[in-house]
PDB file of C-alpha atoms in Angstrom:
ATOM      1  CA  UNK A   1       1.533  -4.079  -7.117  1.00  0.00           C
ATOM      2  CA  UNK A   2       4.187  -6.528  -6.260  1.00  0.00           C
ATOM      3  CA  UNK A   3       6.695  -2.971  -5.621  1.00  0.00           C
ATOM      4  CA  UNK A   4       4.210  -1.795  -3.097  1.00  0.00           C
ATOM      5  CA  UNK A   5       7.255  -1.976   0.010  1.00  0.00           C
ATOM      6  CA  UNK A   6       9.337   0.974  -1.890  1.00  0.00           C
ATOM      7  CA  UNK A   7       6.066   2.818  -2.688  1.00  0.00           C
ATOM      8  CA  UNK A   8       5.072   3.107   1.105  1.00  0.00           C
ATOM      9  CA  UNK A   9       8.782   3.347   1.867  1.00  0.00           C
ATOM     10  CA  UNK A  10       9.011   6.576  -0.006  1.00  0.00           C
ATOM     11  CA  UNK A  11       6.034   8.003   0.765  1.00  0.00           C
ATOM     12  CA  UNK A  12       6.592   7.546   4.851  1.00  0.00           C
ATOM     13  CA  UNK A  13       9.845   8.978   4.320  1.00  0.00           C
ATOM     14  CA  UNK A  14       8.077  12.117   2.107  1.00  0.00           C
ATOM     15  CA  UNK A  15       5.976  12.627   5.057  1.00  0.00           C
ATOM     16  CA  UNK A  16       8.919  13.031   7.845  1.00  0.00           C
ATOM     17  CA  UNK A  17       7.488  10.031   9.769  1.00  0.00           C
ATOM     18  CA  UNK A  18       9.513   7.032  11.599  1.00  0.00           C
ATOM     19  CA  UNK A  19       8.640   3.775  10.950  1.00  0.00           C
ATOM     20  CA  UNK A  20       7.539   3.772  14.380  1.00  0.00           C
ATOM     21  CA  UNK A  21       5.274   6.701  13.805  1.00  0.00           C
ATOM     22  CA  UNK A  22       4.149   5.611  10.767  1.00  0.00           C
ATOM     23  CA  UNK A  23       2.855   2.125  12.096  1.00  0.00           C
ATOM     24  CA  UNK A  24       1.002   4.280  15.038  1.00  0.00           C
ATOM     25  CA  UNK A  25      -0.644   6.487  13.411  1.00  0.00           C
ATOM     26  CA  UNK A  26      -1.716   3.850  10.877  1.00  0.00           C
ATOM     27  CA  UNK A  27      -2.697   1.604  13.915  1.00  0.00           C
ATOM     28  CA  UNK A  28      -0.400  -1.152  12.633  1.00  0.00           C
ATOM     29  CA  UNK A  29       2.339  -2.968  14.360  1.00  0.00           C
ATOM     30  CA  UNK A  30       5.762  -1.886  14.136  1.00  0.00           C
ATOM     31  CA  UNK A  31       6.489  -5.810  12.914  1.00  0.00           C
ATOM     32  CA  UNK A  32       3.910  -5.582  10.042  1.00  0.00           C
ATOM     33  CA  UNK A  33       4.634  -2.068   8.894  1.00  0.00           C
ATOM     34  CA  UNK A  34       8.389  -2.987   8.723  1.00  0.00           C
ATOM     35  CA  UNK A  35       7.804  -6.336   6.973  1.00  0.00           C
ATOM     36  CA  UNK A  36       5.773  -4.820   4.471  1.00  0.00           C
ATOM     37  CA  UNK A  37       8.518  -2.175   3.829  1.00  0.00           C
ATOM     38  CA  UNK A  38      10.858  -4.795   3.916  1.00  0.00           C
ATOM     39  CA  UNK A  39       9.308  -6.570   0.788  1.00  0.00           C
ATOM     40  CA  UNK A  40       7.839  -9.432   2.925  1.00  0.00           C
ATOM     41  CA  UNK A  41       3.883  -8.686   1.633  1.00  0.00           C
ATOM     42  CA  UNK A  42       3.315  -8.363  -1.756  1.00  0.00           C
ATOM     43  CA  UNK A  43      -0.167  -7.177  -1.730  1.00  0.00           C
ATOM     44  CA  UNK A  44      -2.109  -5.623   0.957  1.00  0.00           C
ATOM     45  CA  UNK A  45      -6.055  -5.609   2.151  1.00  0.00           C
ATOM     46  CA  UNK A  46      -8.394  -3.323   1.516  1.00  0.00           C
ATOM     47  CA  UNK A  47      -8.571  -1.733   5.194  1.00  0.00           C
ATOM     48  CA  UNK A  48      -4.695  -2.054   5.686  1.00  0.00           C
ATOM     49  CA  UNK A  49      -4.601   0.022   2.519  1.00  0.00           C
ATOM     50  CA  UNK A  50      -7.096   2.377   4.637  1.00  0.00           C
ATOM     51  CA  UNK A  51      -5.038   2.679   7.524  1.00  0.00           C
ATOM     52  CA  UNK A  52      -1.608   2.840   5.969  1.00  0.00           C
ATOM     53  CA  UNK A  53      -3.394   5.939   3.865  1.00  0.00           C
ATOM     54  CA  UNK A  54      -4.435   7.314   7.023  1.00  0.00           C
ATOM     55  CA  UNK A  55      -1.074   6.985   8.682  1.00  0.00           C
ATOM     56  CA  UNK A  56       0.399   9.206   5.657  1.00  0.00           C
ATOM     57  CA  UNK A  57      -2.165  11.672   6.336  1.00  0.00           C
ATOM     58  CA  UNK A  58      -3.394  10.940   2.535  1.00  0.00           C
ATOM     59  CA  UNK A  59      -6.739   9.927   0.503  1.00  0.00           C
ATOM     60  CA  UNK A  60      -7.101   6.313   0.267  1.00  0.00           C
ATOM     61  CA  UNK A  61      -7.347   6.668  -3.694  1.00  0.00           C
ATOM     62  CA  UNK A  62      -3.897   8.686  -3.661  1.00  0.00           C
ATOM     63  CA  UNK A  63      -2.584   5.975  -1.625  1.00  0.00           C
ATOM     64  CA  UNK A  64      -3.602   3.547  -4.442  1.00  0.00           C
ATOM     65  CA  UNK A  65      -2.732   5.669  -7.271  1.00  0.00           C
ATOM     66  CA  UNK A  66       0.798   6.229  -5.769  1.00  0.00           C
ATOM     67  CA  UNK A  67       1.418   2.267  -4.934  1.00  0.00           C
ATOM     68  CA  UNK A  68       0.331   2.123  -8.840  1.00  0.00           C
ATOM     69  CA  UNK A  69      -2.999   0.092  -7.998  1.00  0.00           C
ATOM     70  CA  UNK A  70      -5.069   2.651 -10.012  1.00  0.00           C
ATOM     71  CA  UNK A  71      -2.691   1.864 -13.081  1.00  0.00           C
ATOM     72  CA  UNK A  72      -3.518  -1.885 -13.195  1.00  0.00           C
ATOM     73  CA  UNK A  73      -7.011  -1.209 -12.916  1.00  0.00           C
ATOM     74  CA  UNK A  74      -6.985   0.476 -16.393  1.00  0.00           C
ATOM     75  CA  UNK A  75      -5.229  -2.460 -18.106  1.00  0.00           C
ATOM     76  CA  UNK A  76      -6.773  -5.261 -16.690  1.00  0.00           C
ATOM     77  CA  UNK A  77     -10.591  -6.716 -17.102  1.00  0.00           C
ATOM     78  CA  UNK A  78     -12.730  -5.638 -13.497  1.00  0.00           C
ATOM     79  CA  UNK A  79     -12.982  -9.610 -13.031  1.00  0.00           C
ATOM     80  CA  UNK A  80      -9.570  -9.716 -12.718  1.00  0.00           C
ATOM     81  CA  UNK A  81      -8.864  -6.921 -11.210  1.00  0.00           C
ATOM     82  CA  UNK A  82     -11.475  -8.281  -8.748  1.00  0.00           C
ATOM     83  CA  UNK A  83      -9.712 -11.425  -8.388  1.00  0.00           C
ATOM     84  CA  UNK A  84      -6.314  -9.590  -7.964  1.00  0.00           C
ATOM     85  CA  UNK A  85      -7.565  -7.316  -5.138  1.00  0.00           C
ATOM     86  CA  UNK A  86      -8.750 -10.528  -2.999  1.00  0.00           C
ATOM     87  CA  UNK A  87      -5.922 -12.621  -3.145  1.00  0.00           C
TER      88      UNK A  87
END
């Protein structure tokens, strides 16, 4: 997950939005959203996940199958994945 920044990247830019329309509608600051985007965060929480989901208009599970969260839960152990998800 540590290539989430082009994932959201790309999908923002998919959906026609700004970056300033994006962090809105997500109900994010402009400085986080563009940080993250800018490689800055390498991981994100659970409800930023939510709201950056809802700012693209998508699923919350899409959002993590397209930031390739989904595919690391299939090769690692749930106690790891666990531990991943909450650092």
């Amino acid at each position: 997950m540590n290539k989430i920044h082009k994932a959201i990247k790309k999908m923002r830019k998919e959906a026609g939005l700004s970056l300033s329309e994006f962090a809105k509608r997500a109900g994010l600051s402009l400085a986080y959203v563009s940080k993250l985007e800018g490689g800055e965060y390498k991981s994100v929480s659970l409800s930023t996940a939510r709201a950056l989901a809802g700012g693209l208009g998508i699923s919350l599970r899409l959002f993590l199958e397209r930031i390739g969260f989904l595919e690391i839960e299939k090769k690692m152990p749930s106690h790891q994945l666990l531990r991943y998800a909450l650092r």
